[in-house]
Coordinates of C-alpha atoms in Angstrom, one line a residue:
Chain A
M100 CA 145.0 96.2 77.5
I101 CA 145.7 99.6 79.2
E102 CA 144.9 99.8 82.9
P103 CA 141.8 102.0 83.5
S104 CA 142.4 105.2 85.5
Y105 CA 141.0 108.7 86.0
I106 CA 142.5 112.1 86.6
L107 CA 140.7 114.6 88.8
E108 CA 140.6 118.3 87.9
T109 CA 138.7 120.8 90.0
K110 CA 137.5 123.7 88.0
E111 CA 135.6 126.8 89.1
Q112 CA 132.1 125.5 88.3
S113 CA 132.7 121.7 88.0
I114 CA 134.8 118.7 88.9
E115 CA 136.2 117.0 85.9
L116 CA 137.2 113.3 85.8
H117 CA 139.3 112.5 82.7
L118 CA 139.0 108.8 82.1
N119 CA 141.7 106.7 80.3
G120 CA 142.4 103.1 79.5
D121 CA 140.4 99.9 78.9
W122 CA 137.4 99.7 81.3
C123 CA 136.7 96.0 80.9
I124 CA 135.5 93.2 83.1
D125 CA 139.0 91.5 83.2
Q126 CA 140.7 94.8 84.4
T127 CA 141.0 96.2 87.9
I128 CA 138.7 99.1 87.9
P129 CA 139.5 102.1 90.2
D130 CA 136.9 102.9 92.8
F131 CA 135.2 106.3 92.7
N132 CA 137.0 107.9 95.6
Q133 CA 134.7 110.2 97.3
Q134 CA 137.4 111.3 99.8
E135 CA 139.0 113.3 96.9
F136 CA 136.1 115.7 96.8
D137 CA 135.5 118.4 99.2
T138 CA 131.7 118.1 99.5
S139 CA 131.3 121.1 101.7
C140 CA 132.1 123.4 98.8
A141 CA 131.2 121.1 96.0
P142 CA 130.8 122.7 92.6
P143 CA 127.3 122.1 91.1
R144 CA 128.5 119.8 88.3
L145 CA 130.6 116.6 87.9
C146 CA 131.8 116.1 84.3
L147 CA 133.0 112.7 83.1
I148 CA 135.3 113.1 80.1
D149 CA 136.5 110.5 77.7
Q150 CA 140.1 111.4 77.5
S151 CA 141.3 108.2 75.9
I152 CA 139.0 105.4 76.8
G153 CA 139.8 102.3 74.8
K154 CA 137.6 99.2 75.1
W155 CA 134.8 99.3 77.6
D156 CA 131.9 97.3 79.0
S157 CA 129.7 97.3 82.1
M158 CA 132.7 98.0 84.3
L159 CA 132.8 101.5 83.0
M160 CA 129.1 101.8 83.7
L161 CA 129.7 100.6 87.3
F162 CA 132.0 103.6 87.7
V163 CA 129.5 105.9 86.1
M164 CA 126.8 104.6 88.4
Q165 CA 129.0 105.2 91.4
C166 CA 129.4 108.8 90.2
Y167 CA 125.7 109.1 89.6
R168 CA 124.8 107.9 93.1
W169 CA 127.3 110.3 94.7
C170 CA 126.0 113.2 92.6
K171 CA 122.4 112.4 93.5
S172 CA 123.2 112.2 97.2
H173 CA 125.0 115.6 97.0
S174 CA 122.5 117.3 94.6
I175 CA 125.1 117.7 92.0
T176 CA 124.5 117.4 88.2
L177 CA 126.3 114.6 86.4
D178 CA 127.4 115.4 82.9
V179 CA 128.3 112.5 80.6
Q180 CA 128.1 114.4 77.3
Q181 CA 131.8 114.0 76.7
M182 CA 131.6 110.2 77.2
P183 CA 130.9 107.6 74.5
P184 CA 127.2 108.1 73.4
A185 CA 126.2 104.7 74.6
V186 CA 127.2 105.6 78.2
G187 CA 124.5 108.4 78.2
K188 CA 121.9 106.0 76.8
L189 CA 122.7 103.2 79.3
L190 CA 122.7 105.7 82.2
A191 CA 119.3 107.0 81.0
V192 CA 117.9 103.5 80.9
A193 CA 119.4 102.5 84.2
T194 CA 118.0 105.5 86.0
A195 CA 114.6 105.7 84.3
V196 CA 112.8 103.7 86.9
V197 CA 112.7 104.7 90.6
P198 CA 114.1 101.8 92.7
Y199 CA 111.5 99.8 94.6
E200 CA 111.8 100.2 98.3
P201 CA 110.6 97.1 100.3
H202 CA 108.5 97.8 103.4
P203 CA 110.5 97.6 106.6
D204 CA 110.3 94.4 108.6
V205 CA 107.6 95.0 111.2
H206 CA 108.4 91.9 113.2
S207 CA 112.0 92.7 114.0
E208 CA 111.5 93.6 117.7
A209 CA 109.8 90.4 118.7
Q210 CA 111.1 88.1 115.9
W211 CA 111.4 84.9 117.9
A212 CA 108.0 85.2 119.5
W213 CA 106.6 86.0 116.1
F214 CA 108.2 83.0 114.5
G215 CA 107.2 80.7 117.4
G216 CA 103.6 81.9 117.1
R217 CA 103.7 81.4 113.4
R218 CA 104.9 77.9 113.8
I219 CA 102.1 77.0 116.2
Q220 CA 99.6 78.6 114.0
Q221 CA 101.0 76.7 111.0
T222 CA 100.7 73.4 112.9
F223 CA 97.1 74.0 113.8
K224 CA 96.4 75.1 110.2
T225 CA 98.0 71.8 108.8
F226 CA 95.9 69.8 111.2
K227 CA 92.7 71.7 110.2
E228 CA 93.6 71.2 106.5
F229 CA 94.1 67.4 107.1
L230 CA 90.6 67.2 108.7
E231 CA 89.0 69.2 105.9
F232 CA 90.7 67.1 103.3
T233 CA 89.7 63.8 105.0
G234 CA 86.1 65.1 105.4
S235 CA 86.0 66.1 101.7
L236 CA 87.5 62.7 100.7
S237 CA 84.8 60.9 102.8
K238 CA 82.0 62.8 101.1
T239 CA 83.6 62.0 97.7
L240 CA 83.8 58.3 98.7
V241 CA 80.0 58.3 99.5
T242 CA 79.3 59.9 96.0
F243 CA 81.5 57.3 94.4
L244 CA 79.7 54.4 96.2
K245 CA 76.4 55.9 95.0
G246 CA 77.8 55.7 91.5
D247 CA 77.6 59.5 90.9
A248 CA 81.4 60.3 91.1
N249 CA 83.3 61.5 88.1
T250 CA 86.0 58.8 88.7
R251 CA 87.4 56.9 85.8
T252 CA 87.9 53.1 86.3
V253 CA 90.8 53.2 83.9
D254 CA 92.5 55.7 86.2
I255 CA 92.0 53.3 89.2
M256 CA 93.4 50.4 87.2
Y257 CA 96.4 52.5 86.1
F258 CA 97.2 53.5 89.7
I259 CA 96.7 49.9 90.9
E260 CA 99.4 48.8 88.5
Q261 CA 101.7 51.6 89.6
V262 CA 101.2 50.9 93.4
G263 CA 101.1 47.1 93.3
P264 CA 103.0 45.1 90.6
K265 CA 105.6 47.7 90.1
A266 CA 106.4 47.9 93.8
L267 CA 106.8 44.1 94.3
G268 CA 110.5 44.0 93.8
I269 CA 111.4 46.5 96.5
I270 CA 108.8 45.0 98.9
T271 CA 110.2 41.5 98.3
L272 CA 113.7 42.6 99.2
I273 CA 112.8 44.7 102.2
S274 CA 110.4 42.2 103.7
L275 CA 112.8 39.3 103.3
L276 CA 115.5 41.3 105.0
V277 CA 113.3 42.6 107.8
G278 CA 112.2 39.0 108.5
M279 CA 115.9 38.0 108.7
I280 CA 116.7 40.9 111.0
L281 CA 113.9 40.0 113.4
A282 CA 115.1 36.4 113.4
Y283 CA 118.7 37.4 114.2
L284 CA 117.5 39.8 116.9
G285 CA 115.4 37.1 118.7
S286 CA 118.0 34.5 118.3
V287 CA 120.6 36.4 120.3
Q288 CA 118.5 35.9 123.5
L289 CA 116.6 32.7 122.6
R290 CA 119.7 30.7 121.7
Q291 CA 121.1 31.2 125.3
L292 CA 118.0 29.4 126.6
G293 CA 118.1 26.8 123.9
A294 CA 114.8 28.1 122.7
Q295 CA 115.7 29.1 119.2
I296 CA 112.6 27.4 117.8
Y297 CA 110.7 30.4 119.2
V298 CA 112.3 32.6 116.6
A299 CA 109.5 31.3 114.4
D300 CA 106.9 32.7 116.8
L301 CA 108.7 36.1 117.1
V302 CA 109.0 36.5 113.3
A303 CA 105.5 35.3 112.5
I304 CA 103.8 37.5 115.1
G305 CA 106.1 40.5 114.4
M306 CA 105.6 40.3 110.6
T307 CA 101.8 39.7 110.6
R308 CA 100.7 42.1 113.3
E309 CA 103.3 44.9 112.9
M310 CA 106.2 44.9 110.5
G311 CA 104.4 43.7 107.3
A312 CA 102.0 46.7 107.4
L313 CA 104.5 49.2 108.7
M314 CA 107.4 48.4 106.3
T315 CA 105.0 48.2 103.3
G316 CA 103.6 51.6 104.5
V317 CA 107.1 53.2 104.8
I318 CA 108.0 51.9 101.3
L319 CA 104.8 53.1 99.7
A320 CA 105.1 56.5 101.6
G321 CA 108.5 57.0 99.9
R322 CA 107.5 55.5 96.6
T323 CA 103.8 56.2 95.9
G324 CA 103.1 59.1 98.3
A325 CA 106.0 61.1 96.9
A326 CA 104.9 60.2 93.3
Y327 CA 101.4 61.4 94.0
A328 CA 102.7 64.7 95.4
A329 CA 105.0 65.2 92.5
Q330 CA 102.3 64.4 89.9
L331 CA 99.7 66.6 91.4
G332 CA 102.2 69.4 92.2
T333 CA 103.4 69.4 88.5
M334 CA 99.7 69.5 87.4
Q335 CA 99.3 72.5 89.7
V336 CA 102.3 74.2 88.1
N337 CA 101.0 73.5 84.6
E338 CA 97.6 74.9 85.6
E339 CA 96.0 71.4 84.8
I340 CA 94.3 71.6 88.3
D341 CA 92.8 75.0 87.3
A342 CA 91.6 73.5 84.1
I343 CA 89.8 70.7 85.9
Q344 CA 88.2 73.1 88.3
T345 CA 87.0 75.5 85.6
M346 CA 85.4 72.5 83.8
S347 CA 83.3 72.1 87.0
M348 CA 85.0 68.8 87.7
S349 CA 85.9 67.8 91.2
T350 CA 89.6 67.3 91.8
M351 CA 88.7 65.0 94.6
E352 CA 86.7 62.7 92.3
F353 CA 88.9 63.0 89.2
L354 CA 92.4 63.0 90.7
V355 CA 92.4 62.1 94.4
L356 CA 89.9 59.2 94.7
P357 CA 91.4 56.9 92.0
R358 CA 94.8 57.3 93.6
I359 CA 93.7 56.6 97.2
L360 CA 91.3 53.8 96.1
A361 CA 94.2 52.1 94.3
L362 CA 96.4 52.3 97.4
V363 CA 93.6 51.1 99.7
M364 CA 92.8 48.1 97.5
I365 CA 96.4 47.0 96.9
M366 CA 98.1 47.7 100.3
P367 CA 96.4 44.8 102.2
L368 CA 97.6 42.4 99.6
L369 CA 101.1 43.8 99.7
C370 CA 100.9 43.6 103.5
I371 CA 100.1 39.9 103.4
Y372 CA 102.8 39.4 100.8
S373 CA 105.3 41.2 103.0
A374 CA 104.4 39.1 106.1
V375 CA 104.8 35.9 104.2
L376 CA 108.2 37.0 102.7
G377 CA 109.3 38.1 106.2
M378 CA 108.5 34.7 107.6
L379 CA 110.5 33.1 104.8
G380 CA 113.4 35.4 105.7
G381 CA 113.1 34.3 109.3
A382 CA 113.1 30.6 108.2
I383 CA 116.3 31.1 106.2
V384 CA 118.0 32.4 109.4
A385 CA 116.4 29.8 111.7
T386 CA 117.5 26.9 109.5
G387 CA 121.1 28.0 110.2
M388 CA 120.4 27.6 113.9
D389 CA 119.5 23.9 114.0
V390 CA 115.8 24.4 113.3
S391 CA 114.5 22.4 110.4
W392 CA 112.1 23.8 107.8
S393 CA 109.2 21.6 109.0
Q394 CA 109.8 22.6 112.7
Y395 CA 109.8 26.2 111.7
I396 CA 106.6 25.9 109.6
L397 CA 104.8 23.9 112.4
E398 CA 105.8 26.5 115.0
T399 CA 104.7 29.3 112.8
Q400 CA 101.3 27.7 112.2
G401 CA 100.8 27.3 116.0
S402 CA 101.8 30.9 116.8
I403 CA 99.6 32.9 114.6
D404 CA 95.9 32.8 113.6
L405 CA 93.6 34.8 111.3
A406 CA 93.2 37.5 114.0
D407 CA 96.9 38.3 113.7
F408 CA 96.7 38.6 110.0
M409 CA 93.6 40.8 110.4
C410 CA 95.4 43.1 112.8
G411 CA 98.0 43.8 110.1
I412 CA 95.5 44.0 107.3
I413 CA 93.2 46.5 109.1
K414 CA 96.3 48.6 109.9
S415 CA 97.4 48.5 106.3
I416 CA 94.0 49.8 105.0
F417 CA 94.3 52.9 107.3
F418 CA 98.0 53.3 106.5
A419 CA 97.1 53.3 102.7
A420 CA 94.5 56.0 103.2
L421 CA 96.9 58.1 105.3
I422 CA 99.7 57.8 102.7
G423 CA 97.3 58.7 99.9
I424 CA 95.9 61.7 101.9
A425 CA 99.4 63.0 102.7
G426 CA 100.6 62.7 99.1
C427 CA 97.5 64.1 97.4
Q428 CA 97.1 66.9 99.9
A429 CA 100.7 68.0 99.5
G430 CA 100.4 67.9 95.8
L431 CA 97.2 69.9 95.6
S432 CA 98.5 72.6 97.9
C433 CA 101.7 72.9 95.9
G434 CA 103.0 76.3 94.8
R435 CA 103.5 77.4 91.2
D436 CA 107.3 76.9 90.8
S437 CA 109.6 74.0 90.4
D438 CA 111.0 74.5 93.9
A439 CA 107.4 74.0 95.2
V440 CA 107.1 70.6 93.7
G441 CA 110.2 69.4 95.5
F442 CA 108.9 70.9 98.7
A443 CA 105.5 69.2 98.2
T444 CA 107.2 65.8 97.7
T445 CA 109.3 66.2 100.8
T446 CA 106.2 67.3 102.8
A447 CA 104.2 64.3 101.5
V448 CA 106.8 61.7 102.6
V449 CA 107.5 63.3 106.0
R450 CA 103.8 63.7 106.8
A451 CA 103.0 60.1 105.6
I452 CA 105.7 58.6 107.8
V453 CA 104.6 60.7 110.8
Y454 CA 100.9 59.7 110.2
L455 CA 102.0 56.0 109.9
I456 CA 103.8 56.0 113.2
I457 CA 101.1 57.8 115.1
A458 CA 98.4 55.5 113.6
D459 CA 100.5 52.4 114.4
A460 CA 100.8 53.4 118.0
A461 CA 97.1 54.1 118.2
F462 CA 96.2 50.7 116.7
N463 CA 98.5 48.9 119.1
I464 CA 97.0 50.6 122.1
L465 CA 93.5 49.8 120.7
Y466 CA 94.3 46.2 120.1
D467 CA 95.7 45.9 123.6
K468 CA 92.6 47.3 125.1
M469 CA 90.4 45.0 123.0
G470 CA 92.6 42.0 124.0
I471 CA 93.4 41.0 120.5
Chain B
M1218 CA 135.9 89.7 66.0
N1219 CA 136.4 88.9 62.3
K1220 CA 134.7 91.7 60.3
A1221 CA 134.8 89.6 57.1
Y1222 CA 131.9 87.3 58.2
P1223 CA 128.3 88.0 59.2
T1224 CA 127.7 87.5 62.9
V1225 CA 125.7 84.4 62.3
Q1226 CA 125.5 82.2 59.2
V1227 CA 123.0 79.3 59.0
R1228 CA 123.9 77.0 56.1
D1229 CA 121.5 74.3 54.8
L1230 CA 120.3 73.4 58.3
K1231 CA 118.1 70.4 58.8
M1232 CA 116.4 69.8 62.1
A1233 CA 114.5 66.7 63.3
Y1234 CA 113.1 65.0 66.4
G1235 CA 114.0 61.3 65.7
S1236 CA 112.8 60.5 62.2
R1237 CA 110.4 63.5 62.1
V1238 CA 111.9 66.3 60.2
V1239 CA 110.9 69.7 61.6
Q1240 CA 112.7 72.1 59.1
Q1241 CA 115.2 71.6 56.4
H1242 CA 117.2 73.6 53.8
L1243 CA 117.4 76.7 56.1
S1244 CA 120.0 79.2 55.0
F1245 CA 120.2 82.7 56.2
E1246 CA 122.6 85.3 57.7
V1247 CA 122.3 87.7 60.6
N1248 CA 124.5 90.8 60.4
K1249 CA 126.0 92.8 63.2
G1250 CA 123.5 95.1 64.9
D1251 CA 120.5 93.3 63.3
I1252 CA 117.3 92.7 65.3
F1253 CA 116.6 89.5 63.6
F1254 CA 113.2 87.7 63.9
V1255 CA 112.6 84.0 63.4
V1256 CA 108.9 84.1 62.3
G1257 CA 106.3 81.4 61.7
G1258 CA 103.1 79.9 62.8
S1259 CA 102.7 77.8 66.0
G1260 CA 104.5 74.5 65.7
C1261 CA 106.6 75.4 62.7
G1262 CA 109.9 74.9 64.6
K1263 CA 110.9 78.4 65.6
T1264 CA 112.0 77.4 69.1
T1265 CA 113.7 74.2 67.7
L1266 CA 115.7 76.4 65.3
L1267 CA 116.8 78.6 68.2
K1268 CA 117.8 75.5 70.2
N1269 CA 119.8 74.2 67.2
M1270 CA 121.5 77.6 66.9
I1271 CA 122.5 77.7 70.6
G1272 CA 123.7 74.1 70.8
L1273 CA 120.9 72.7 72.9
I1274 CA 119.8 70.3 70.1
D1275 CA 122.3 69.0 67.4
P1276 CA 121.1 69.5 63.8
I1277 CA 120.8 66.5 61.5
D1278 CA 122.6 68.3 58.8
G1279 CA 124.1 71.7 57.9
E1280 CA 126.1 74.3 59.9
V1281 CA 125.7 77.2 62.1
L1282 CA 128.7 79.6 62.0
Y1283 CA 129.4 82.5 64.4
D1284 CA 131.8 85.1 63.0
G1285 CA 132.9 82.3 60.6
V1286 CA 133.4 79.7 63.3
S1287 CA 131.3 76.6 63.0
F1288 CA 129.7 75.9 66.4
Y1289 CA 129.2 72.2 66.0
K1290 CA 132.6 71.5 64.5
S1291 CA 134.4 73.5 67.3
D1292 CA 136.1 71.9 70.2
P1293 CA 134.4 72.3 73.7
L1294 CA 136.7 75.1 74.7
T1295 CA 135.8 77.2 71.6
Q1296 CA 132.1 76.4 72.2
S1297 CA 132.4 77.6 75.8
E1298 CA 134.1 80.8 74.6
L1299 CA 131.2 81.4 72.1
L1300 CA 128.6 80.7 74.8
K1301 CA 130.3 83.3 77.0
K1302 CA 129.6 85.9 74.3
W1303 CA 125.9 85.1 74.1
G1304 CA 122.9 86.0 76.3
I1305 CA 119.8 83.8 76.1
T1306 CA 116.4 84.5 77.5
Y1307 CA 113.8 81.7 77.6
Q1308 CA 110.0 81.8 77.2
S1309 CA 109.3 81.5 80.9
G1310 CA 112.3 83.5 82.0
A1311 CA 113.9 80.3 83.3
L1312 CA 114.9 81.8 86.6
F1313 CA 116.1 79.5 89.2
S1314 CA 113.3 79.4 91.7
S1315 CA 115.5 78.6 94.7
M1316 CA 117.6 81.7 94.2
T1317 CA 116.8 85.4 94.7
L1318 CA 116.8 87.7 91.7
A1319 CA 120.2 89.0 92.6
E1320 CA 121.6 85.5 92.9
N1321 CA 120.1 84.6 89.5
V1322 CA 121.8 87.5 87.8
A1323 CA 125.0 87.0 89.7
L1324 CA 125.3 83.4 88.6
P1325 CA 126.9 83.9 85.1
I1326 CA 129.1 86.7 86.5
Q1327 CA 130.5 84.3 89.1
Q1328 CA 130.9 81.6 86.5
Y1329 CA 132.9 83.6 84.0
T1330 CA 134.7 86.4 85.9
N1331 CA 137.0 86.9 88.8
L1332 CA 135.3 90.0 90.2
T1333 CA 135.1 90.6 93.9
E1334 CA 131.8 90.1 95.7
K1335 CA 131.3 93.9 96.0
Q1336 CA 131.8 94.3 92.3
I1337 CA 129.4 91.5 91.5
N1338 CA 126.8 93.0 93.8
E1339 CA 127.2 96.4 92.1
L1340 CA 127.1 94.8 88.6
V1341 CA 123.9 93.0 89.6
D1342 CA 122.3 96.2 90.9
Y1343 CA 123.3 97.9 87.7
K1344 CA 121.9 95.2 85.4
L1345 CA 118.6 95.1 87.4
S1346 CA 118.3 98.9 87.2
L1347 CA 118.7 98.6 83.4
V1348 CA 115.6 96.4 83.2
G1349 CA 113.7 98.5 85.8
L1350 CA 114.0 96.0 88.6
S1351 CA 116.1 98.0 91.0
G1352 CA 115.1 97.2 94.6
Y1353 CA 113.9 93.7 93.8
Q1354 CA 117.3 92.1 94.5
E1355 CA 116.0 89.9 97.4
F1356 CA 112.8 88.8 95.7
Y1357 CA 112.3 85.1 94.7
P1358 CA 110.9 84.4 91.2
A1359 CA 107.7 83.0 92.8
E1360 CA 107.1 86.5 94.2
M1361 CA 107.2 88.2 90.8
S1362 CA 104.8 88.7 87.9
G1363 CA 105.3 87.2 84.4
G1364 CA 106.5 90.5 83.0
M1365 CA 109.1 90.8 85.8
H1366 CA 110.2 87.3 85.1
K1367 CA 110.9 88.3 81.4
R1368 CA 112.8 91.4 82.5
A1369 CA 114.8 89.5 85.1
G1370 CA 115.7 86.9 82.4
L1371 CA 116.9 89.8 80.3
A1372 CA 119.0 91.1 83.2
R1373 CA 120.6 87.7 83.5
A1374 CA 121.1 87.4 79.8
I1375 CA 123.0 90.8 79.6
A1376 CA 125.0 90.2 82.7
L1377 CA 128.2 89.7 80.7
D1378 CA 127.5 92.3 78.0
P1379 CA 126.9 89.7 75.3
E1380 CA 127.6 90.3 71.6
L1381 CA 124.7 88.2 70.6
L1382 CA 121.3 88.0 72.4
F1383 CA 118.7 85.3 71.8
F1384 CA 115.1 85.7 72.9
D1385 CA 112.5 83.0 72.8
E1386 CA 109.0 84.5 72.6
P1387 CA 109.8 87.6 74.7
S1388 CA 106.3 88.9 74.5
A1389 CA 104.4 85.7 75.1
G1390 CA 101.9 86.1 78.0
L1391 CA 102.4 89.9 78.2
D1392 CA 99.8 92.6 77.7
P1393 CA 100.3 94.9 74.6
M1394 CA 101.7 97.7 76.8
S1395 CA 104.1 95.5 78.7
S1396 CA 105.1 93.9 75.4
Q1397 CA 105.8 97.3 73.8
L1398 CA 107.8 98.4 76.8
L1399 CA 109.9 95.2 76.6
D1400 CA 110.5 95.8 72.9
E1401 CA 111.7 99.3 73.6
L1402 CA 113.9 98.0 76.4
I1403 CA 115.4 95.4 74.1
V1404 CA 116.1 98.0 71.5
Q1405 CA 117.6 100.5 74.0
I1406 CA 119.8 98.0 75.7
C1407 CA 121.0 96.4 72.5
E1408 CA 121.8 99.7 70.8
A1409 CA 123.7 100.7 73.9
L1410 CA 125.6 97.4 74.1
G1411 CA 126.1 97.2 70.4
A1412 CA 124.6 93.7 70.5
T1413 CA 123.0 91.6 67.7
V1414 CA 119.6 90.2 68.6
I1415 CA 117.8 87.1 67.4
I1416 CA 114.2 86.9 68.5
V1417 CA 111.8 84.0 68.1
S1418 CA 108.3 85.4 67.9
H1419 CA 105.0 85.5 66.1
E1420 CA 104.0 88.9 67.6
L1421 CA 103.3 91.1 64.6
P1422 CA 103.5 94.4 66.4
S1423 CA 107.0 93.5 67.7
I1424 CA 108.2 92.1 64.4
L1425 CA 107.1 95.2 62.4
S1426 CA 108.1 97.8 64.9
I1427 CA 111.7 96.7 65.9
G1428 CA 112.7 94.0 63.4
T1429 CA 115.4 94.8 60.9
N1430 CA 115.8 91.4 59.4
S1431 CA 113.8 88.1 59.5
V1432 CA 113.3 84.6 58.3
F1433 CA 109.9 83.0 57.8
L1434 CA 109.4 79.3 58.5
D1435 CA 106.6 77.2 57.2
T1436 CA 104.9 74.2 58.8
D1437 CA 103.6 72.6 55.6
S1438 CA 106.7 72.7 53.4
K1439 CA 109.0 72.3 56.4
T1440 CA 111.4 75.0 55.1
M1441 CA 111.8 78.8 55.0
L1442 CA 109.5 80.8 52.8
D1443 CA 111.3 84.1 52.7
K1444 CA 113.9 86.3 54.4
G1445 CA 114.6 90.0 54.7
N1446 CA 113.4 93.1 56.5
P1447 CA 109.9 92.4 57.7
K1448 CA 108.6 95.9 56.7
Y1449 CA 109.9 95.3 53.2
L1450 CA 108.4 91.8 53.1
L1451 CA 105.0 93.2 54.2
E1452 CA 104.8 95.0 50.9
H1453 CA 107.0 93.1 48.5
S1454 CA 107.3 89.5 49.6
K1455 CA 106.7 87.2 46.6
N1456 CA 105.3 84.6 48.9
D1457 CA 101.6 84.8 49.6
K1458 CA 101.8 83.0 53.0
V1459 CA 104.4 85.6 54.2
R1460 CA 102.2 88.5 53.1
H1461 CA 99.1 86.9 54.6
F1462 CA 101.0 86.4 57.9
L1463 CA 102.2 90.0 58.1
T1464 CA 98.8 91.4 57.2
R1465 CA 97.0 89.0 59.4
T1466 CA 94.7 87.8 56.6
S1467 CA 93.9 84.3 55.6
E1468 CA 94.3 83.1 52.0
H1469 CA 90.5 82.8 51.8
E1470 CA 90.1 86.5 52.8
S1471 CA 92.6 87.7 50.2
L1472 CA 90.9 85.7 47.4
S1473 CA 87.5 87.3 48.3

């Protein structure tokens, strides 16, 4: 390979650049040095001449383009007739279309205020969309209960299988461990008073009223909510949602309702299952602290009643609806590219967890006021 | 480059998905400077053939040779060297949606060269100007039309001045005018770069206007029906299906 170079010759009516060497991508290409030219008395023509160009690729064209831009800015004609024929062709193609000039950024002066305002506006918009979606879902539910909805039973059964049996493994593991964690947490204080038997009360009340529903909700938000958003988002990308709409079918009836109904039907059962598993986890820890199995079971029986279970079950029904809404809404409002599906999935999980925590706090305040 | 061999040789290639054979007994050659079309009806295995040729799917049997070098029998280093000489555009453009147009085009340059950032930026600007997308450097794929996606895909494919360019359905989803402009662009760029082109398509106007060589695949017999210059085959192909395809007539129409 011969190092690429050029020789400058200033003639009466033109500047000539005589190019030599191999102008390839693995060579160091000389920059078009504008300082060499006296622009104040520039001749009207810049000629590029193939003196002894060997191999060449786009790197030669980069140099030619630099010359082209300089000539254009100084109203000088660029002559490439004495270059390899393909250079002229490529230059013609590259300069055939006028470059697009984006509009200047109109928000630059008050950018922070603009972004802050946009953020607040976006938050209100999200809340409004949530209310609209929930309202639309309620209307669809009424249509479904009247028996007029275009919702397929087979879809509901399919999603019940996805939400319930297939999530049992992870719920078993998490619930058992949460029960054990609660037991260890209580035992630290209760042991000092010799009251470790009350670990059973702590775990039983904690799991039935609070942690059973909440932990199941968090698991399903990450597992099912994300899956719903990804499924519907991909359908949006593949134009399946458009196809459903143009067939005069309701996406709410056909896509959203079966998913949310499956969640609402299965989540209370998973919540009870989680509470029972949590109590079992607590029992495993308690038996290691001089509490017998029978003592633990008797204490558990005495500490909770149906109302405690109902507190958790009612919460779980609302949690299920919120997870479903977050997942389906994010999926249906997904963009058209692969990046958008990832964004929709993240949005679904984050929103579902935020909804869960807010709803949980609201329920606890409500239960307290009602004296339950 | 070894001048003794055609640019691409496909020898008795057999392709399948599991036990389902898609095409078999495919043998043809692509010569330097050809604009070669892989033609056939929907579902006949055109894209599968392309994927077999570029190493995305392994063939069941047969060979694909580039300048006399068998791709599938080569070591990974040789395969990587061959891949470096190819530019490939996909049906949808296959642009990375999380990257701007400039970043998409810069990706293969960063991967295969040691150019400085300034040189890469200049090269990206030049490649985008070649496909008429100068000024769109900071746009994301989601902000562009289907035609722009195709042209951006072409800019990325020619980023390293490939010797061999593969196109999968370049005109799919484009209006006739945009399709014609893209055809002209392909011819102009490939003539200037001296590249050989392999295009998978069933767009007759493109095949007949820019094609210099072709192979016709058949769904029913699962093999090739004919090969040669499409303009020649239009008049002289001995295979009825090929002539019907090129004249857009059904067998029923020709009988009547």
